[in-house]
């Protein structure tokens, strides 16, 4: 299994500002995933982050709004840019187990409120 | 805290066969989410069920919520190799208390 930590655990931000969320894993992983869970909605995949290459974004998410860094095999950041109240969500990072057929492991989440 | 169990743990079916995956909760279900995971692709949201007796379908996948039994079932009709993956149910309030089941690994043989 993988142990994942996220910083910050929660934040309250003003409209128009940006917030960078950090995700640290206790082991080297190839792929890291960023999800969003908006109030009353399901967990939604934002992007997949591979080390050494640009992140792959899902439909409806763009790099200008959610830039992602993946400088090494244990760390990634997600920035929520030019925030609006609609960005108020819980943001989670996740990694797969090293073996095919393993389910994913999730970080504790970052709870973001945009005023 | 809420816990989810899934059955079966794994499933191997021949293409074209129907199958059912169950998710049982230790507490009352107020909302139940189904996801599919394919290796290297992240979790894909399939559907959400909120009310007892609710049934939703997406292509050949149908899910039902039995609130009284604290259970949901996911049924795949005429399975195809593209259905292979891990199916996860999830439930709970948003954020850190959201829980997932352990997953059901589905293989579909051509």
mmCIF file with all atom_site columns, C-alpha atoms in Angstrom:
data_model
loop_
_atom_site.group_PDB
_atom_site.id
_atom_site.type_symbol
_atom_site.label_atom_id
_atom_site.label_alt_id
_atom_site.label_comp_id
_atom_site.label_asym_id
_atom_site.label_entity_id
_atom_site.label_seq_id
_atom_site.pdbx_PDB_ins_code
_atom_site.Cartn_x
_atom_site.Cartn_y
_atom_site.Cartn_z
_atom_site.occupancy
_atom_site.B_iso_or_equiv
_atom_site.pdbx_formal_charge
_atom_site.auth_seq_id
_atom_site.auth_comp_id
_atom_site.auth_asym_id
_atom_site.auth_atom_id
_atom_site.pdbx_PDB_model_num
ATOM 1   C CA . UNK A 1 1   ? 0.000   0.000   0.000   1.00 0.00 ? 1   UNK A CA 1
ATOM 2   C CA . UNK A 1 2   ? 0.971   3.636   -0.357  1.00 0.00 ? 2   UNK A CA 1
ATOM 3   C CA . UNK A 1 3   ? 0.743   6.401   2.224   1.00 0.00 ? 3   UNK A CA 1
ATOM 4   C CA . UNK A 1 4   ? -0.219  9.736   0.739   1.00 0.00 ? 4   UNK A CA 1
ATOM 5   C CA . UNK A 1 5   ? -0.168  13.129  2.400   1.00 0.00 ? 5   UNK A CA 1
ATOM 6   C CA . UNK A 1 6   ? -1.599  16.390  1.142   1.00 0.00 ? 6   UNK A CA 1
ATOM 7   C CA . UNK A 1 7   ? -1.014  19.996  2.054   1.00 0.00 ? 7   UNK A CA 1
ATOM 8   C CA . UNK A 1 8   ? -2.895  22.055  2.951   1.00 0.00 ? 8   UNK A CA 1
ATOM 9   C CA . UNK A 1 9   ? -5.675  19.982  4.450   1.00 0.00 ? 9   UNK A CA 1
ATOM 10  C CA . UNK A 1 10  ? -8.056  22.899  4.042   1.00 0.00 ? 10  UNK A CA 1
ATOM 11  C CA . UNK A 1 11  ? -8.031  26.522  3.003   1.00 0.00 ? 11  UNK A CA 1
ATOM 12  C CA . UNK A 1 12  ? -10.316 29.477  2.520   1.00 0.00 ? 12  UNK A CA 1
ATOM 13  C CA . UNK A 1 13  ? -9.348  31.650  -0.416  1.00 0.00 ? 13  UNK A CA 1
ATOM 14  C CA . UNK A 1 14  ? -10.506 34.831  -2.064  1.00 0.00 ? 14  UNK A CA 1
ATOM 15  C CA . UNK A 1 15  ? -11.894 34.928  -5.551  1.00 0.00 ? 15  UNK A CA 1
ATOM 16  C CA . UNK A 1 16  ? -9.238  35.529  -8.196  1.00 0.00 ? 16  UNK A CA 1
ATOM 17  C CA . UNK A 1 17  ? -6.345  34.080  -6.221  1.00 0.00 ? 17  UNK A CA 1
ATOM 18  C CA . UNK A 1 18  ? -4.532  30.785  -6.785  1.00 0.00 ? 18  UNK A CA 1
ATOM 19  C CA . UNK A 1 19  ? -3.795  27.891  -4.483  1.00 0.00 ? 19  UNK A CA 1
ATOM 20  C CA . UNK A 1 20  ? -1.204  25.159  -4.893  1.00 0.00 ? 20  UNK A CA 1
ATOM 21  C CA . UNK A 1 21  ? -1.934  21.778  -3.357  1.00 0.00 ? 21  UNK A CA 1
ATOM 22  C CA . UNK A 1 22  ? 0.922   19.424  -2.636  1.00 0.00 ? 22  UNK A CA 1
ATOM 23  C CA . UNK A 1 23  ? 0.799   15.645  -2.720  1.00 0.00 ? 23  UNK A CA 1
ATOM 24  C CA . UNK A 1 24  ? 3.564   13.490  -1.273  1.00 0.00 ? 24  UNK A CA 1
ATOM 25  C CA . UNK A 1 25  ? 3.732   9.689   -1.573  1.00 0.00 ? 25  UNK A CA 1
ATOM 26  C CA . UNK A 1 26  ? 5.918   7.464   0.562   1.00 0.00 ? 26  UNK A CA 1
ATOM 27  C CA . UNK A 1 27  ? 7.024   5.367   -2.402  1.00 0.00 ? 27  UNK A CA 1
ATOM 28  C CA . UNK A 1 28  ? 7.926   5.929   -6.011  1.00 0.00 ? 28  UNK A CA 1
ATOM 29  C CA . UNK A 1 29  ? 4.951   5.711   -8.334  1.00 0.00 ? 29  UNK A CA 1
ATOM 30  C CA . UNK A 1 30  ? 4.670   6.141   -12.044 1.00 0.00 ? 30  UNK A CA 1
ATOM 31  C CA . UNK A 1 31  ? 1.258   7.711   -12.256 1.00 0.00 ? 31  UNK A CA 1
ATOM 32  C CA . UNK A 1 32  ? -0.476  10.124  -9.951  1.00 0.00 ? 32  UNK A CA 1
ATOM 33  C CA . UNK A 1 33  ? -4.067  11.231  -10.346 1.00 0.00 ? 33  UNK A CA 1
ATOM 34  C CA . UNK A 1 34  ? -5.814  14.384  -9.258  1.00 0.00 ? 34  UNK A CA 1
ATOM 35  C CA . UNK A 1 35  ? -9.532  14.333  -8.502  1.00 0.00 ? 35  UNK A CA 1
ATOM 36  C CA . UNK A 1 36  ? -12.130 16.859  -7.509  1.00 0.00 ? 36  UNK A CA 1
ATOM 37  C CA . UNK A 1 37  ? -15.234 16.243  -5.487  1.00 0.00 ? 37  UNK A CA 1
ATOM 38  C CA . UNK A 1 38  ? -17.651 19.133  -5.652  1.00 0.00 ? 38  UNK A CA 1
ATOM 39  C CA . UNK A 1 39  ? -20.487 19.384  -3.156  1.00 0.00 ? 39  UNK A CA 1
ATOM 40  C CA . UNK A 1 40  ? -23.171 16.873  -3.994  1.00 0.00 ? 40  UNK A CA 1
ATOM 41  C CA . UNK A 1 41  ? -21.268 15.419  -6.914  1.00 0.00 ? 41  UNK A CA 1
ATOM 42  C CA . UNK A 1 42  ? -19.130 12.417  -7.597  1.00 0.00 ? 42  UNK A CA 1
ATOM 43  C CA . UNK A 1 43  ? -15.399 12.131  -7.555  1.00 0.00 ? 43  UNK A CA 1
ATOM 44  C CA . UNK A 1 44  ? -14.209 13.479  -10.897 1.00 0.00 ? 44  UNK A CA 1
ATOM 45  C CA . UNK A 1 45  ? -10.823 12.910  -12.459 1.00 0.00 ? 45  UNK A CA 1
ATOM 46  C CA . UNK A 1 46  ? -9.051  16.152  -13.326 1.00 0.00 ? 46  UNK A CA 1
ATOM 47  C CA . UNK A 1 47  ? -5.804  14.878  -14.783 1.00 0.00 ? 47  UNK A CA 1
ATOM 48  C CA . UNK A 1 48  ? -3.163  12.194  -14.764 1.00 0.00 ? 48  UNK A CA 1
ATOM 49  C CA . UNK A 1 49  ? 0.372   13.244  -13.908 1.00 0.00 ? 49  UNK A CA 1
ATOM 50  C CA . UNK A 1 50  ? 3.361   11.270  -15.127 1.00 0.00 ? 50  UNK A CA 1
ATOM 51  C CA . UNK A 1 51  ? 6.868   12.105  -14.090 1.00 0.00 ? 51  UNK A CA 1
ATOM 52  C CA . UNK A 1 52  ? 8.844   13.777  -16.828 1.00 0.00 ? 52  UNK A CA 1
ATOM 53  C CA . UNK A 1 53  ? 5.949   14.586  -19.092 1.00 0.00 ? 53  UNK A CA 1
ATOM 54  C CA . UNK A 1 54  ? 3.005   16.951  -19.242 1.00 0.00 ? 54  UNK A CA 1
ATOM 55  C CA . UNK A 1 55  ? -0.125  15.978  -17.401 1.00 0.00 ? 55  UNK A CA 1
ATOM 56  C CA . UNK A 1 56  ? -3.039  14.530  -19.329 1.00 0.00 ? 56  UNK A CA 1
ATOM 57  C CA . UNK A 1 57  ? -6.268  16.409  -18.674 1.00 0.00 ? 57  UNK A CA 1
ATOM 58  C CA . UNK A 1 58  ? -9.787  15.055  -18.784 1.00 0.00 ? 58  UNK A CA 1
ATOM 59  C CA . UNK A 1 59  ? -12.514 16.696  -20.773 1.00 0.00 ? 59  UNK A CA 1
ATOM 60  C CA . UNK A 1 60  ? -13.583 19.936  -19.134 1.00 0.00 ? 60  UNK A CA 1
ATOM 61  C CA . UNK A 1 61  ? -10.259 20.587  -17.416 1.00 0.00 ? 61  UNK A CA 1
ATOM 62  C CA . UNK A 1 62  ? -7.443  22.670  -18.880 1.00 0.00 ? 62  UNK A CA 1
ATOM 63  C CA . UNK A 1 63  ? -3.837  23.272  -17.974 1.00 0.00 ? 63  UNK A CA 1
ATOM 64  C CA . UNK A 1 64  ? -4.241  27.041  -17.624 1.00 0.00 ? 64  UNK A CA 1
ATOM 65  C CA . UNK A 1 65  ? -6.811  26.540  -14.880 1.00 0.00 ? 65  UNK A CA 1
ATOM 66  C CA . UNK A 1 66  ? -5.244  23.511  -13.191 1.00 0.00 ? 66  UNK A CA 1
ATOM 67  C CA . UNK A 1 67  ? -1.501  23.473  -13.848 1.00 0.00 ? 67  UNK A CA 1
ATOM 68  C CA . UNK A 1 68  ? 0.178   20.371  -12.496 1.00 0.00 ? 68  UNK A CA 1
ATOM 69  C CA . UNK A 1 69  ? 3.792   19.675  -11.705 1.00 0.00 ? 69  UNK A CA 1
ATOM 70  C CA . UNK A 1 70  ? 5.402   16.281  -11.291 1.00 0.00 ? 70  UNK A CA 1
ATOM 71  C CA . UNK A 1 71  ? 9.077   16.873  -10.559 1.00 0.00 ? 71  UNK A CA 1
ATOM 72  C CA . UNK A 1 72  ? 9.830   13.372  -9.293  1.00 0.00 ? 72  UNK A CA 1
ATOM 73  C CA . UNK A 1 73  ? 8.279   9.981   -8.628  1.00 0.00 ? 73  UNK A CA 1
ATOM 74  C CA . UNK A 1 74  ? 6.998   10.800  -5.135  1.00 0.00 ? 74  UNK A CA 1
ATOM 75  C CA . UNK A 1 75  ? 5.621   14.317  -5.433  1.00 0.00 ? 75  UNK A CA 1
ATOM 76  C CA . UNK A 1 76  ? 3.109   16.345  -7.407  1.00 0.00 ? 76  UNK A CA 1
ATOM 77  C CA . UNK A 1 77  ? 1.342   19.680  -7.121  1.00 0.00 ? 77  UNK A CA 1
ATOM 78  C CA . UNK A 1 78  ? -1.986  20.867  -8.435  1.00 0.00 ? 78  UNK A CA 1
ATOM 79  C CA . UNK A 1 79  ? -2.656  24.592  -8.688  1.00 0.00 ? 79  UNK A CA 1
ATOM 80  C CA . UNK A 1 80  ? -6.175  25.941  -8.821  1.00 0.00 ? 80  UNK A CA 1
ATOM 81  C CA . UNK A 1 81  ? -5.785  29.220  -10.666 1.00 0.00 ? 81  UNK A CA 1
ATOM 82  C CA . UNK A 1 82  ? -7.898  32.366  -10.692 1.00 0.00 ? 82  UNK A CA 1
ATOM 83  C CA . UNK A 1 83  ? -10.345 30.773  -8.307  1.00 0.00 ? 83  UNK A CA 1
ATOM 84  C CA . UNK A 1 84  ? -14.072 31.324  -8.245  1.00 0.00 ? 84  UNK A CA 1
ATOM 85  C CA . UNK A 1 85  ? -16.674 30.030  -5.784  1.00 0.00 ? 85  UNK A CA 1
ATOM 86  C CA . UNK A 1 86  ? -17.389 27.201  -8.250  1.00 0.00 ? 86  UNK A CA 1
ATOM 87  C CA . UNK A 1 87  ? -13.929 25.832  -7.458  1.00 0.00 ? 87  UNK A CA 1
ATOM 88  C CA . UNK A 1 88  ? -14.948 25.134  -3.884  1.00 0.00 ? 88  UNK A CA 1
ATOM 89  C CA . UNK A 1 89  ? -14.372 21.427  -3.655  1.00 0.00 ? 89  UNK A CA 1
ATOM 90  C CA . UNK A 1 90  ? -12.341 18.718  -2.105  1.00 0.00 ? 90  UNK A CA 1
ATOM 91  C CA . UNK A 1 91  ? -9.252  17.950  -4.123  1.00 0.00 ? 91  UNK A CA 1
ATOM 92  C CA . UNK A 1 92  ? -7.676  14.534  -3.806  1.00 0.00 ? 92  UNK A CA 1
ATOM 93  C CA . UNK A 1 93  ? -4.535  13.028  -5.173  1.00 0.00 ? 93  UNK A CA 1
ATOM 94  C CA . UNK A 1 94  ? -4.318  9.332   -5.775  1.00 0.00 ? 94  UNK A CA 1
ATOM 95  C CA . UNK A 1 95  ? -1.889  6.688   -6.893  1.00 0.00 ? 95  UNK A CA 1
ATOM 96  C CA . UNK A 1 96  ? -2.266  3.201   -8.202  1.00 0.00 ? 96  UNK A CA 1
ATOM 97  C CA . UNK A 1 97  ? -0.797  0.205   -6.500  1.00 0.00 ? 97  UNK A CA 1
ATOM 98  C CA . UNK A 1 98  ? 2.336   -1.125  -8.162  1.00 0.00 ? 98  UNK A CA 1
ATOM 99  C CA . UNK A 1 99  ? 0.605   -4.238  -9.387  1.00 0.00 ? 99  UNK A CA 1
ATOM 100 C CA . UNK A 1 100 ? -2.020  -4.471  -12.073 1.00 0.00 ? 100 UNK A CA 1
ATOM 101 C CA . UNK A 1 101 ? -5.330  -5.249  -10.434 1.00 0.00 ? 101 UNK A CA 1
ATOM 102 C CA . UNK A 1 102 ? -4.703  -3.249  -7.283  1.00 0.00 ? 102 UNK A CA 1
ATOM 103 C CA . UNK A 1 103 ? -7.127  -0.530  -6.422  1.00 0.00 ? 103 UNK A CA 1
ATOM 104 C CA . UNK A 1 104 ? -6.057  3.026   -6.000  1.00 0.00 ? 104 UNK A CA 1
ATOM 105 C CA . UNK A 1 105 ? -4.906  4.765   -2.866  1.00 0.00 ? 105 UNK A CA 1
ATOM 106 C CA . UNK A 1 106 ? -6.155  8.228   -2.003  1.00 0.00 ? 106 UNK A CA 1
ATOM 107 C CA . UNK A 1 107 ? -4.721  11.102  -0.067  1.00 0.00 ? 107 UNK A CA 1
ATOM 108 C CA . UNK A 1 108 ? -6.730  12.671  2.758   1.00 0.00 ? 108 UNK A CA 1
ATOM 109 C CA . UNK A 1 109 ? -7.932  15.482  0.524   1.00 0.00 ? 109 UNK A CA 1
ATOM 110 C CA . UNK A 1 110 ? -7.707  19.268  0.525   1.00 0.00 ? 110 UNK A CA 1
ATOM 111 C CA . UNK A 1 111 ? -10.933 21.031  1.358   1.00 0.00 ? 111 UNK A CA 1
ATOM 112 C CA . UNK A 1 112 ? -11.095 24.342  -0.497  1.00 0.00 ? 112 UNK A CA 1
ATOM 113 C CA . UNK A 1 113 ? -13.614 27.099  0.043   1.00 0.00 ? 113 UNK A CA 1
ATOM 114 C CA . UNK A 1 114 ? -13.539 30.083  -2.287  1.00 0.00 ? 114 UNK A CA 1
ATOM 115 C CA . UNK A 1 115 ? -15.318 33.221  -1.141  1.00 0.00 ? 115 UNK A CA 1
ATOM 116 C CA . UNK B 2 1   ? -17.505 4.837   10.389  1.00 0.00 ? 1   UNK B CA 1
ATOM 117 C CA . UNK B 2 2   ? -19.145 3.428   7.340   1.00 0.00 ? 2   UNK B CA 1
ATOM 118 C CA . UNK B 2 3   ? -17.670 0.375   5.661   1.00 0.00 ? 3   UNK B CA 1
ATOM 119 C CA . UNK B 2 4   ? -18.420 -1.063  2.275   1.00 0.00 ? 4   UNK B CA 1
ATOM 120 C CA . UNK B 2 5   ? -18.064 -4.661  1.187   1.00 0.00 ? 5   UNK B CA 1
ATOM 121 C CA . UNK B 2 6   ? -18.146 -5.877  -2.369  1.00 0.00 ? 6   UNK B CA 1
ATOM 122 C CA . UNK B 2 7   ? -18.858 -9.290  -3.787  1.00 0.00 ? 7   UNK B CA 1
ATOM 123 C CA . UNK B 2 8   ? -17.479 -11.106 -5.553  1.00 0.00 ? 8   UNK B CA 1
ATOM 124 C CA . UNK B 2 9   ? -13.860 -10.074 -5.080  1.00 0.00 ? 9   UNK B CA 1
ATOM 125 C CA . UNK B 2 10  ? -13.091 -11.122 -8.611  1.00 0.00 ? 10  UNK B CA 1
ATOM 126 C CA . UNK B 2 11  ? -15.024 -12.389 -11.556 1.00 0.00 ? 11  UNK B CA 1
ATOM 127 C CA . UNK B 2 12  ? -14.075 -14.035 -14.833 1.00 0.00 ? 12  UNK B CA 1
ATOM 128 C CA . UNK B 2 13  ? -16.814 -14.301 -17.416 1.00 0.00 ? 13  UNK B CA 1
ATOM 129 C CA . UNK B 2 14  ? -17.085 -15.239 -21.042 1.00 0.00 ? 14  UNK B CA 1
ATOM 130 C CA . UNK B 2 15  ? -17.868 -12.434 -23.462 1.00 0.00 ? 15  UNK B CA 1
ATOM 131 C CA . UNK B 2 16  ? -21.593 -12.060 -23.906 1.00 0.00 ? 16  UNK B CA 1
ATOM 132 C CA . UNK B 2 17  ? -22.513 -13.249 -20.423 1.00 0.00 ? 17  UNK B CA 1
ATOM 133 C CA . UNK B 2 18  ? -24.378 -11.187 -17.863 1.00 0.00 ? 18  UNK B CA 1
ATOM 134 C CA . UNK B 2 19  ? -22.940 -10.492 -14.446 1.00 0.00 ? 19  UNK B CA 1
ATOM 135 C CA . UNK B 2 20  ? -23.781 -8.769  -11.175 1.00 0.00 ? 20  UNK B CA 1
ATOM 136 C CA . UNK B 2 21  ? -21.560 -7.070  -8.613  1.00 0.00 ? 21  UNK B CA 1
ATOM 137 C CA . UNK B 2 22  ? -22.866 -6.233  -5.167  1.00 0.00 ? 22  UNK B CA 1
ATOM 138 C CA . UNK B 2 23  ? -21.914 -3.526  -2.706  1.00 0.00 ? 23  UNK B CA 1
ATOM 139 C CA . UNK B 2 24  ? -23.137 -3.754  0.893   1.00 0.00 ? 24  UNK B CA 1
ATOM 140 C CA . UNK B 2 25  ? -22.852 -0.997  3.454   1.00 0.00 ? 25  UNK B CA 1
ATOM 141 C CA . UNK B 2 26  ? -22.485 -1.279  7.224   1.00 0.00 ? 26  UNK B CA 1
ATOM 142 C CA . UNK B 2 27  ? -24.697 1.788   7.615   1.00 0.00 ? 27  UNK B CA 1
ATOM 143 C CA . UNK B 2 28  ? -27.677 3.342   5.932   1.00 0.00 ? 28  UNK B CA 1
ATOM 144 C CA . UNK B 2 29  ? -26.886 4.415   2.410   1.00 0.00 ? 29  UNK B CA 1
ATOM 145 C CA . UNK B 2 30  ? -27.811 7.969   1.527   1.00 0.00 ? 30  UNK B CA 1
ATOM 146 C CA . UNK B 2 31  ? -25.938 7.943   -1.738  1.00 0.00 ? 31  UNK B CA 1
ATOM 147 C CA . UNK B 2 32  ? -23.940 5.328   -3.519  1.00 0.00 ? 32  UNK B CA 1
ATOM 148 C CA . UNK B 2 33  ? -21.431 5.880   -6.283  1.00 0.00 ? 33  UNK B CA 1
ATOM 149 C CA . UNK B 2 34  ? -20.107 3.365   -8.765  1.00 0.00 ? 34  UNK B CA 1
ATOM 150 C CA . UNK B 2 35  ? -16.720 3.780   -10.433 1.00 0.00 ? 35  UNK B CA 1
ATOM 151 C CA . UNK B 2 36  ? -14.654 1.769   -12.841 1.00 0.00 ? 36  UNK B CA 1
ATOM 152 C CA . UNK B 2 37  ? -10.896 1.642   -12.732 1.00 0.00 ? 37  UNK B CA 1
ATOM 153 C CA . UNK B 2 38  ? -8.709  0.513   -15.579 1.00 0.00 ? 38  UNK B CA 1
ATOM 154 C CA . UNK B 2 39  ? -5.003  0.196   -14.941 1.00 0.00 ? 39  UNK B CA 1
ATOM 155 C CA . UNK B 2 40  ? -3.263  3.431   -15.845 1.00 0.00 ? 40  UNK B CA 1
ATOM 156 C CA . UNK B 2 41  ? -6.457  5.360   -16.436 1.00 0.00 ? 41  UNK B CA 1
ATOM 157 C CA . UNK B 2 42  ? -7.753  6.504   -13.058 1.00 0.00 ? 42  UNK B CA 1
ATOM 158 C CA . UNK B 2 43  ? -11.239 6.122   -11.709 1.00 0.00 ? 43  UNK B CA 1
ATOM 159 C CA . UNK B 2 44  ? -14.114 6.715   -14.068 1.00 0.00 ? 44  UNK B CA 1
ATOM 160 C CA . UNK B 2 45  ? -17.425 7.730   -12.547 1.00 0.00 ? 45  UNK B CA 1
ATOM 161 C CA . UNK B 2 46  ? -20.245 5.485   -13.755 1.00 0.00 ? 46  UNK B CA 1
ATOM 162 C CA . UNK B 2 47  ? -23.330 6.583   -11.862 1.00 0.00 ? 47  UNK B CA 1
ATOM 163 C CA . UNK B 2 48  ? -24.737 7.714   -8.567  1.00 0.00 ? 48  UNK B CA 1
ATOM 164 C CA . UNK B 2 49  ? -27.828 6.422   -6.802  1.00 0.00 ? 49  UNK B CA 1
ATOM 165 C CA . UNK B 2 50  ? -29.517 8.488   -4.150  1.00 0.00 ? 50  UNK B CA 1
ATOM 166 C CA . UNK B 2 51  ? -32.932 7.108   -3.417  1.00 0.00 ? 51  UNK B CA 1
ATOM 167 C CA . UNK B 2 52  ? -34.078 3.720   -2.311  1.00 0.00 ? 52  UNK B CA 1
ATOM 168 C CA . UNK B 2 53  ? -35.330 1.747   -5.270  1.00 0.00 ? 53  UNK B CA 1
ATOM 169 C CA . UNK B 2 54  ? -33.564 4.014   -7.712  1.00 0.00 ? 54  UNK B CA 1
ATOM 170 C CA . UNK B 2 55  ? -32.227 2.368   -10.831 1.00 0.00 ? 55  UNK B CA 1
ATOM 171 C CA . UNK B 2 56  ? -29.957 3.922   -13.436 1.00 0.00 ? 56  UNK B CA 1
ATOM 172 C CA . UNK B 2 57  ? -28.506 2.650   -16.662 1.00 0.00 ? 57  UNK B CA 1
ATOM 173 C CA . UNK B 2 58  ? -25.564 3.641   -18.775 1.00 0.00 ? 58  UNK B CA 1
ATOM 174 C CA . UNK B 2 59  ? -25.119 1.696   -21.974 1.00 0.00 ? 59  UNK B CA 1
ATOM 175 C CA . UNK B 2 60  ? -25.119 -1.939  -20.843 1.00 0.00 ? 60  UNK B CA 1
ATOM 176 C CA . UNK B 2 61  ? -24.547 -1.222  -17.173 1.00 0.00 ? 61  UNK B CA 1
ATOM 177 C CA . UNK B 2 62  ? -27.455 -0.940  -14.739 1.00 0.00 ? 62  UNK B CA 1
ATOM 178 C CA . UNK B 2 63  ? -27.227 -0.133  -11.048 1.00 0.00 ? 63  UNK B CA 1
ATOM 179 C CA . UNK B 2 64  ? -29.894 -0.348  -8.374  1.00 0.00 ? 64  UNK B CA 1
ATOM 180 C CA . UNK B 2 65  ? -30.059 0.854   -4.798  1.00 0.00 ? 65  UNK B CA 1
ATOM 181 C CA . UNK B 2 66  ? -31.858 -1.157  -2.153  1.00 0.00 ? 66  UNK B CA 1
ATOM 182 C CA . UNK B 2 67  ? -31.921 1.185   0.806   1.00 0.00 ? 67  UNK B CA 1
ATOM 183 C CA . UNK B 2 68  ? -33.523 -1.300  3.162   1.00 0.00 ? 68  UNK B CA 1
ATOM 184 C CA . UNK B 2 69  ? -30.841 -3.859  2.517   1.00 0.00 ? 69  UNK B CA 1
ATOM 185 C CA . UNK B 2 70  ? -28.175 -1.166  2.562   1.00 0.00 ? 70  UNK B CA 1
ATOM 186 C CA . UNK B 2 71  ? -27.034 -2.623  -0.700  1.00 0.00 ? 71  UNK B CA 1
ATOM 187 C CA . UNK B 2 72  ? -26.478 -1.711  -4.318  1.00 0.00 ? 72  UNK B CA 1
ATOM 188 C CA . UNK B 2 73  ? -26.010 -3.978  -7.286  1.00 0.00 ? 73  UNK B CA 1
ATOM 189 C CA . UNK B 2 74  ? -24.296 -3.313  -10.585 1.00 0.00 ? 74  UNK B CA 1
ATOM 190 C CA . UNK B 2 75  ? -25.426 -5.452  -13.479 1.00 0.00 ? 75  UNK B CA 1
ATOM 191 C CA . UNK B 2 76  ? -23.657 -5.741  -16.816 1.00 0.00 ? 76  UNK B CA 1
ATOM 192 C CA . UNK B 2 77  ? -25.593 -7.212  -19.702 1.00 0.00 ? 77  UNK B CA 1
ATOM 193 C CA . UNK B 2 78  ? -23.845 -9.037  -22.555 1.00 0.00 ? 78  UNK B CA 1
ATOM 194 C CA . UNK B 2 79  ? -20.370 -8.297  -21.225 1.00 0.00 ? 79  UNK B CA 1
ATOM 195 C CA . UNK B 2 80  ? -17.560 -7.261  -23.553 1.00 0.00 ? 80  UNK B CA 1
ATOM 196 C CA . UNK B 2 81  ? -13.787 -7.170  -23.114 1.00 0.00 ? 81  UNK B CA 1
ATOM 197 C CA . UNK B 2 82  ? -14.080 -3.391  -22.777 1.00 0.00 ? 82  UNK B CA 1
ATOM 198 C CA . UNK B 2 83  ? -15.978 -3.962  -19.531 1.00 0.00 ? 83  UNK B CA 1
ATOM 199 C CA . UNK B 2 84  ? -12.914 -5.484  -17.890 1.00 0.00 ? 84  UNK B CA 1
ATOM 200 C CA . UNK B 2 85  ? -11.449 -3.582  -14.966 1.00 0.00 ? 85  UNK B CA 1
ATOM 201 C CA . UNK B 2 86  ? -12.009 -2.994  -11.294 1.00 0.00 ? 86  UNK B CA 1
ATOM 202 C CA . UNK B 2 87  ? -15.424 -1.809  -10.184 1.00 0.00 ? 87  UNK B CA 1
ATOM 203 C CA . UNK B 2 88  ? -15.573 0.210   -6.997  1.00 0.00 ? 88  UNK B CA 1
ATOM 204 C CA . UNK B 2 89  ? -18.510 1.441   -5.014  1.00 0.00 ? 89  UNK B CA 1
ATOM 205 C CA . UNK B 2 90  ? -18.170 4.530   -2.876  1.00 0.00 ? 90  UNK B CA 1
ATOM 206 C CA . UNK B 2 91  ? -20.374 6.191   -0.282  1.00 0.00 ? 91  UNK B CA 1
ATOM 207 C CA . UNK B 2 92  ? -20.491 8.662   2.529   1.00 0.00 ? 92  UNK B CA 1
ATOM 208 C CA . UNK B 2 93  ? -20.338 12.376  3.078   1.00 0.00 ? 93  UNK B CA 1
ATOM 209 C CA . UNK B 2 94  ? -17.925 14.376  1.012   1.00 0.00 ? 94  UNK B CA 1
ATOM 210 C CA . UNK B 2 95  ? -14.266 14.512  1.757   1.00 0.00 ? 95  UNK B CA 1
ATOM 211 C CA . UNK B 2 96  ? -12.289 12.543  4.258   1.00 0.00 ? 96  UNK B CA 1
ATOM 212 C CA . UNK B 2 97  ? -15.227 10.410  5.315   1.00 0.00 ? 97  UNK B CA 1
ATOM 213 C CA . UNK B 2 98  ? -15.943 9.211   1.827   1.00 0.00 ? 98  UNK B CA 1
ATOM 214 C CA . UNK B 2 99  ? -15.212 5.502   1.651   1.00 0.00 ? 99  UNK B CA 1
ATOM 215 C CA . UNK B 2 100 ? -14.700 3.021   -1.130  1.00 0.00 ? 100 UNK B CA 1
ATOM 216 C CA . UNK B 2 101 ? -15.377 -0.667  -1.276  1.00 0.00 ? 101 UNK B CA 1
ATOM 217 C CA . UNK B 2 102 ? -12.418 -2.990  -1.847  1.00 0.00 ? 102 UNK B CA 1
ATOM 218 C CA . UNK B 2 103 ? -13.265 -3.418  -5.498  1.00 0.00 ? 103 UNK B CA 1
ATOM 219 C CA . UNK B 2 104 ? -14.366 -6.247  -7.759  1.00 0.00 ? 104 UNK B CA 1
ATOM 220 C CA . UNK B 2 105 ? -11.919 -7.317  -10.439 1.00 0.00 ? 105 UNK B CA 1
ATOM 221 C CA . UNK B 2 106 ? -13.679 -8.229  -13.644 1.00 0.00 ? 106 UNK B CA 1
ATOM 222 C CA . UNK B 2 107 ? -12.082 -10.110 -16.512 1.00 0.00 ? 107 UNK B CA 1
ATOM 223 C CA . UNK B 2 108 ? -14.005 -10.762 -19.707 1.00 0.00 ? 108 UNK B CA 1
ATOM 224 C CA . UNK B 2 109 ? -12.696 -13.528 -21.913 1.00 0.00 ? 109 UNK B CA 1
ATOM 225 C CA . UNK B 2 110 ? -13.147 -13.108 -25.668 1.00 0.00 ? 110 UNK B CA 1
#
